[in-house]
């Protein structure tokens, strides 16, 4: 697929480092993207297999208010690190991919960063994708779930919801934020029957406490809208970004979870009644 016909939207990998591309960008905290005619974007991948069903175009939006200790992409935390692009240009790019995405049973996923930080921009992209007959997926931490009003959610076929911990103290240790908005968003999605895949990042020594896993599993299991719980094993592919940006990285010595640990956690979710993988 062509990568630069708009001269602005950068095709690449989520694992590429993007830093300081828009020094004039507003502060991320408190950002309000009212009209959504422009957005700040890290990059996009045109053939992702890991961001929802089928083969997908995944756009990684800049800006996130969480500060996850194990974040693989700390270069998506600030709007200033992304590239400012017009929604119309992104939509043109999506239109170019649409026939292939439809043929491959895929669609458009907005990820980040946190797409709900740029809710108006995300809404425009989702609405355009739906008008092209594409399946749409929102990858979110749920912290800003209240930014997704009912009209927004009508344009979303699937929510990939990251629940990083149940225990509030552990959640705050991991993210520096409260877990409550995420759980409220999960309950709202359940109430309207919106399909959800819950994602749980498994970090040895941090999120693997059996009691913590058990509580997430018991919370999720009764939710009929939750199609999958996906265990995402911690990895070190983002470690170099922390160093490059000059951030203190607490997990330099953390190993990925063993197969036995991954299986234990999957089985915990299954035992509670979840479809887990
Ligand atoms: S929510 Fe995602 S992008 Fe934001 S800090 Fe956590 S892992 Fe990184």
CSV table of C-alpha atoms and ligand atoms in Angstrom, one decimal:
chain,number,residue,atom,x,y,z
A,1,UNK,CA,0.0,0.0,0.0
A,2,UNK,CA,1.2,3.5,-0.7
A,3,UNK,CA,2.7,5.2,2.3
A,4,UNK,CA,3.0,8.9,1.8
A,5,UNK,CA,0.5,10.2,-0.8
A,6,UNK,CA,-0.8,12.7,1.8
A,7,UNK,CA,2.7,13.5,2.8
A,8,UNK,CA,1.7,13.5,6.4
A,9,UNK,CA,0.3,10.2,7.6
A,10,UNK,CA,3.2,7.9,8.3
A,11,UNK,CA,2.9,4.2,7.6
A,12,UNK,CA,5.1,2.2,9.9
A,13,UNK,CA,5.1,0.0,12.9
A,14,UNK,CA,3.8,0.5,16.4
A,15,UNK,CA,7.4,-0.4,17.4
A,16,UNK,CA,9.0,2.5,15.5
A,17,UNK,CA,10.1,5.4,17.7
A,18,UNK,CA,8.3,8.7,17.0
A,19,UNK,CA,9.4,11.6,19.0
A,20,UNK,CA,8.9,15.4,18.9
A,21,UNK,CA,7.2,15.5,15.5
A,22,UNK,CA,4.8,18.3,16.5
A,23,UNK,CA,6.5,20.6,19.0
A,24,UNK,CA,3.7,23.1,18.7
A,25,UNK,CA,1.1,20.6,19.8
A,26,UNK,CA,-1.1,21.5,22.8
A,27,UNK,CA,-0.5,19.7,26.2
A,28,UNK,CA,-2.1,16.3,26.3
A,29,UNK,CA,-3.7,16.7,29.7
A,30,UNK,CA,-6.9,18.7,29.3
A,31,UNK,CA,-6.8,18.5,25.5
A,32,UNK,CA,-10.2,19.0,23.8
A,33,UNK,CA,-10.3,18.3,20.1
A,34,UNK,CA,-13.7,19.9,19.6
A,35,UNK,CA,-14.2,19.5,15.8
A,36,UNK,CA,-11.9,16.6,15.1
A,37,UNK,CA,-10.8,18.0,11.7
A,38,UNK,CA,-7.2,17.3,12.6
A,39,UNK,CA,-5.6,14.7,14.8
A,40,UNK,CA,-2.2,13.7,16.1
A,41,UNK,CA,-1.1,10.3,15.0
A,42,UNK,CA,1.9,8.1,15.8
A,43,UNK,CA,1.7,5.8,12.7
A,44,UNK,CA,-0.5,3.2,11.1
A,45,UNK,CA,-0.1,-0.4,10.1
A,46,UNK,CA,-2.0,-1.6,7.1
A,47,UNK,CA,-2.1,-5.4,7.7
A,48,UNK,CA,-2.4,-6.1,11.4
A,49,UNK,CA,-3.6,-9.4,12.6
A,50,UNK,CA,-3.7,-8.6,16.3
A,51,UNK,CA,-6.1,-5.7,16.7
A,52,UNK,CA,-9.5,-7.4,16.1
A,53,UNK,CA,-11.0,-9.8,13.6
A,54,UNK,CA,-9.5,-10.3,10.2
A,55,UNK,CA,-6.7,-8.3,8.6
A,56,UNK,CA,-6.9,-4.7,9.8
A,57,UNK,CA,-5.7,-1.2,9.2
A,58,UNK,CA,-4.7,0.0,12.7
A,59,UNK,CA,-4.1,3.7,13.4
A,60,UNK,CA,-2.1,4.6,16.5
A,61,UNK,CA,-3.3,7.9,17.8
A,62,UNK,CA,-1.1,10.1,20.0
A,63,UNK,CA,-2.0,11.1,23.5
A,64,UNK,CA,-2.6,9.0,26.6
A,65,UNK,CA,-3.2,10.0,30.2
A,66,UNK,CA,-2.1,6.7,31.7
A,67,UNK,CA,1.6,6.0,32.5
A,68,UNK,CA,1.7,2.2,32.4
A,69,UNK,CA,4.9,0.9,33.9
A,70,UNK,CA,5.1,-1.6,31.1
A,71,UNK,CA,3.9,0.6,28.2
A,72,UNK,CA,5.4,-0.6,24.9
A,73,UNK,CA,4.8,2.7,23.3
A,74,UNK,CA,5.6,5.6,25.6
A,75,UNK,CA,6.2,7.7,22.5
A,76,UNK,CA,2.4,7.8,22.1
A,77,UNK,CA,1.8,9.5,25.5
A,78,UNK,CA,2.1,13.1,24.2
A,79,UNK,CA,0.4,14.8,21.3
A,80,UNK,CA,3.6,16.6,20.5
A,81,UNK,CA,5.3,13.3,19.6
A,82,UNK,CA,2.8,12.5,16.9
A,83,UNK,CA,2.2,13.9,13.5
A,84,UNK,CA,-0.6,16.3,12.9
A,85,UNK,CA,-2.8,15.0,10.1
A,86,UNK,CA,-6.1,16.1,8.6
A,87,UNK,CA,-9.1,13.7,9.1
A,88,UNK,CA,-9.9,14.0,5.4
A,89,UNK,CA,-6.5,12.7,4.5
A,90,UNK,CA,-6.7,9.8,6.8
A,91,UNK,CA,-10.2,9.0,5.5
A,92,UNK,CA,-8.8,9.0,1.9
A,93,UNK,CA,-6.2,6.5,3.0
A,94,UNK,CA,-8.7,4.3,4.6
A,95,UNK,CA,-10.8,4.4,1.5
A,96,UNK,CA,-7.9,3.2,-0.5
A,97,UNK,CA,-7.6,0.2,1.8
A,98,UNK,CA,-11.3,-0.5,2.2
A,99,UNK,CA,-11.8,-3.1,-0.6
A,100,UNK,CA,-8.9,-5.2,0.6
A,101,UNK,CA,-9.9,-4.9,4.2
A,102,UNK,CA,-13.5,-6.0,3.4
A,103,UNK,CA,-12.2,-8.9,1.4
A,104,UNK,CA,-10.0,-10.1,4.3
A,105,UNK,CA,-12.8,-9.9,6.8
A,106,UNK,CA,-11.0,-7.0,8.6
A,107,UNK,CA,-11.6,-3.4,9.1
A,108,UNK,CA,-10.3,-0.3,10.9
A,109,UNK,CA,-9.0,-0.3,14.5
A,110,UNK,CA,-8.1,2.9,16.3
A,111,UNK,CA,-5.5,2.3,18.9
A,112,UNK,CA,-2.8,4.4,20.6
A,113,UNK,CA,-2.1,6.0,22.8
A,114,UNK,CA,-5.7,6.5,23.7
A,115,UNK,CA,-8.2,7.2,20.8
A,116,UNK,CA,-10.8,8.6,23.2
A,117,UNK,CA,-8.4,11.5,24.0
A,118,UNK,CA,-9.1,12.6,20.5
A,119,UNK,CA,-12.8,11.6,20.5
A,120,UNK,CA,-14.1,13.9,17.8
A,121,UNK,CA,-11.3,12.9,15.4
A,122,UNK,CA,-11.8,9.2,16.2
A,123,UNK,CA,-15.6,9.7,15.6
A,124,UNK,CA,-15.0,11.1,12.2
A,125,UNK,CA,-12.7,8.2,11.2
A,126,UNK,CA,-15.1,5.5,12.6
A,127,UNK,CA,-18.1,7.1,10.9
A,128,UNK,CA,-16.3,7.3,7.6
A,129,UNK,CA,-15.1,3.7,7.9
A,130,UNK,CA,-18.7,2.5,8.7
A,131,UNK,CA,-20.0,4.3,5.6
A,132,UNK,CA,-17.4,2.3,3.6
A,133,UNK,CA,-18.9,-0.9,5.1
A,134,UNK,CA,-15.9,-1.6,7.3
A,135,UNK,CA,-15.9,-3.3,10.7
A,136,UNK,CA,-14.6,-0.8,13.3
A,137,UNK,CA,-12.8,-1.5,16.6
A,138,UNK,CA,-11.8,0.8,19.4
A,139,UNK,CA,-8.7,-0.1,21.4
A,140,UNK,CA,-9.0,1.7,24.7
A,141,UNK,CA,-8.0,1.7,28.4
A,142,UNK,CA,-11.5,2.9,29.2
A,143,UNK,CA,-10.2,5.8,31.4
A,144,UNK,CA,-12.0,8.3,29.1
A,145,UNK,CA,-15.0,6.1,28.4
A,146,UNK,CA,-17.3,9.0,29.1
A,147,UNK,CA,-15.9,10.7,26.0
A,148,UNK,CA,-17.6,8.0,23.9
A,149,UNK,CA,-21.2,9.1,23.8
A,150,UNK,CA,-24.0,6.9,22.4
A,151,UNK,CA,-23.6,8.4,18.9
A,152,UNK,CA,-19.9,7.5,19.1
A,153,UNK,CA,-20.5,4.0,20.2
A,154,UNK,CA,-23.0,3.5,17.3
A,155,UNK,CA,-20.0,3.7,14.9
A,156,UNK,CA,-18.0,1.1,16.9
A,157,UNK,CA,-18.6,-2.6,16.3
A,158,UNK,CA,-16.1,-3.9,18.8
A,159,UNK,CA,-14.3,-2.5,21.9
A,160,UNK,CA,-10.9,-3.9,22.8
A,161,UNK,CA,-10.9,-2.9,26.5
A,162,UNK,CA,-7.7,-3.1,28.5
A,163,UNK,CA,-8.3,-4.0,32.1
A,164,UNK,CA,-4.8,-3.8,33.6
A,165,UNK,CA,-5.7,-4.8,37.1
A,166,UNK,CA,-8.7,-5.1,39.4
A,167,UNK,CA,-7.1,-4.1,42.6
A,168,UNK,CA,-7.3,-0.3,42.7
A,169,UNK,CA,-3.9,0.0,44.4
A,170,UNK,CA,-2.2,-2.2,41.8
A,171,UNK,CA,-4.0,-0.3,39.0
A,172,UNK,CA,-2.7,3.0,40.4
A,173,UNK,CA,0.8,1.6,40.8
A,174,UNK,CA,0.7,0.4,37.2
A,175,UNK,CA,-1.0,3.4,35.6
A,176,UNK,CA,-0.9,6.3,38.0
A,177,UNK,CA,-4.7,6.5,37.5
A,178,UNK,CA,-7.9,5.1,39.0
A,179,UNK,CA,-9.5,1.9,37.8
A,180,UNK,CA,-13.0,3.0,38.5
A,181,UNK,CA,-13.7,4.8,35.1
A,182,UNK,CA,-12.6,1.6,33.2
A,183,UNK,CA,-14.9,-0.6,35.2
A,184,UNK,CA,-17.8,1.9,34.8
A,185,UNK,CA,-17.2,1.8,31.0
A,186,UNK,CA,-17.1,-2.0,31.0
A,187,UNK,CA,-20.5,-2.0,32.8
A,188,UNK,CA,-21.9,0.5,30.3
A,189,UNK,CA,-20.8,-1.5,27.3
A,190,UNK,CA,-22.4,-4.6,28.9
A,191,UNK,CA,-25.6,-2.7,29.5
A,192,UNK,CA,-25.9,-1.8,25.8
A,193,UNK,CA,-24.6,-5.2,24.6
A,194,UNK,CA,-21.6,-3.8,22.7
A,195,UNK,CA,-19.2,-6.6,21.7
A,196,UNK,CA,-16.0,-6.4,23.8
A,197,UNK,CA,-12.7,-8.3,23.9
A,198,UNK,CA,-11.1,-7.7,27.3
A,199,UNK,CA,-7.3,-7.5,27.2
A,200,UNK,CA,-5.2,-8.3,30.2
A,201,UNK,CA,-1.4,-7.6,30.1
A,202,UNK,CA,0.3,-10.3,32.0
A,203,UNK,CA,3.4,-9.0,33.7
A,204,UNK,CA,5.2,-11.4,36.1
A,205,UNK,CA,5.4,-10.0,39.6
A,206,UNK,CA,3.1,-7.1,38.8
A,207,UNK,CA,-0.3,-8.3,37.4
A,208,UNK,CA,-0.1,-12.0,37.9
A,209,UNK,CA,-1.4,-12.2,41.5
A,210,UNK,CA,-4.0,-15.0,41.4
A,211,UNK,CA,-6.5,-13.0,43.5
A,212,UNK,CA,-6.2,-10.0,41.2
A,213,UNK,CA,-6.8,-12.2,38.1
A,214,UNK,CA,-9.7,-13.9,39.8
A,215,UNK,CA,-11.5,-10.7,40.5
A,216,UNK,CA,-11.2,-9.5,36.9
A,217,UNK,CA,-12.5,-12.9,35.8
A,218,UNK,CA,-15.5,-12.8,38.1
A,219,UNK,CA,-16.3,-9.3,37.0
A,220,UNK,CA,-16.1,-10.1,33.3
A,221,UNK,CA,-17.6,-13.6,33.3
A,222,UNK,CA,-21.3,-12.5,33.7
A,223,UNK,CA,-21.0,-10.0,30.8
A,224,UNK,CA,-22.6,-11.6,27.8
A,225,UNK,CA,-21.2,-9.0,25.5
A,226,UNK,CA,-17.6,-10.0,26.3
A,227,UNK,CA,-16.6,-12.3,23.4
A,228,UNK,CA,-13.0,-13.0,24.4
A,229,UNK,CA,-10.6,-12.3,27.2
A,230,UNK,CA,-7.1,-12.0,25.6
A,231,UNK,CA,-4.0,-12.5,27.6
A,232,UNK,CA,-1.2,-10.3,26.4
A,233,UNK,CA,2.2,-11.5,27.6
A,234,UNK,CA,4.6,-8.7,28.6
A,235,UNK,CA,7.5,-8.3,26.3
A,236,UNK,CA,10.5,-6.0,26.0
A,237,UNK,CA,10.0,-4.7,22.5
A,238,UNK,CA,9.3,-1.2,23.8
A,239,UNK,CA,12.2,-1.0,26.2
A,240,UNK,CA,14.4,0.9,23.9
A,241,UNK,CA,11.8,3.7,23.6
A,242,UNK,CA,12.0,4.4,27.3
A,243,UNK,CA,15.7,4.8,27.1
A,244,UNK,CA,15.6,6.9,23.9
A,245,UNK,CA,13.0,9.3,25.5
A,246,UNK,CA,15.0,9.5,28.8
A,247,UNK,CA,12.3,7.8,31.0
A,248,UNK,CA,13.0,5.6,33.9
A,249,UNK,CA,12.0,2.0,33.0
A,250,UNK,CA,11.1,-0.2,35.9
A,251,UNK,CA,10.9,-3.4,33.9
A,252,UNK,CA,14.4,-3.7,32.3
A,253,UNK,CA,14.9,-7.0,34.2
A,254,UNK,CA,11.4,-8.4,33.9
A,255,UNK,CA,11.2,-11.5,31.8
A,256,UNK,CA,8.2,-12.4,29.7
A,257,UNK,CA,5.8,-14.7,31.4
A,258,UNK,CA,6.5,-18.4,31.1
A,259,UNK,CA,4.1,-20.6,29.1
A,260,UNK,CA,3.0,-22.2,32.4
A,261,UNK,CA,2.1,-18.8,33.8
A,262,UNK,CA,0.2,-17.8,30.7
A,263,UNK,CA,-1.7,-21.1,30.9
A,264,UNK,CA,-2.5,-20.7,34.6
A,265,UNK,CA,-4.0,-17.2,33.9
A,266,UNK,CA,-6.0,-18.4,30.9
A,267,UNK,CA,-7.3,-21.3,32.9
A,268,UNK,CA,-8.3,-19.0,35.7
A,269,UNK,CA,-10.4,-17.0,33.3
A,270,UNK,CA,-11.9,-20.1,31.8
A,271,UNK,CA,-12.7,-21.5,35.2
A,272,UNK,CA,-14.7,-18.4,35.9
A,273,UNK,CA,-16.7,-18.9,32.7
A,274,UNK,CA,-14.9,-16.6,30.3
A,275,UNK,CA,-13.7,-17.5,26.8
A,276,UNK,CA,-10.0,-16.8,27.2
A,277,UNK,CA,-7.0,-17.2,24.9
B,1,LIG,S1,-2.9,2.8,28.2
B,1,LIG,FE1,-1.6,1.9,26.6
B,1,LIG,S2,-0.6,3.6,25.6
B,1,LIG,FE2,-1.4,4.4,27.6
B,1,LIG,S3,0.4,4.2,28.9
B,1,LIG,FE3,-0.9,2.3,29.1
B,1,LIG,S4,0.0,0.8,27.7
B,1,LIG,FE4,0.8,2.9,27.2
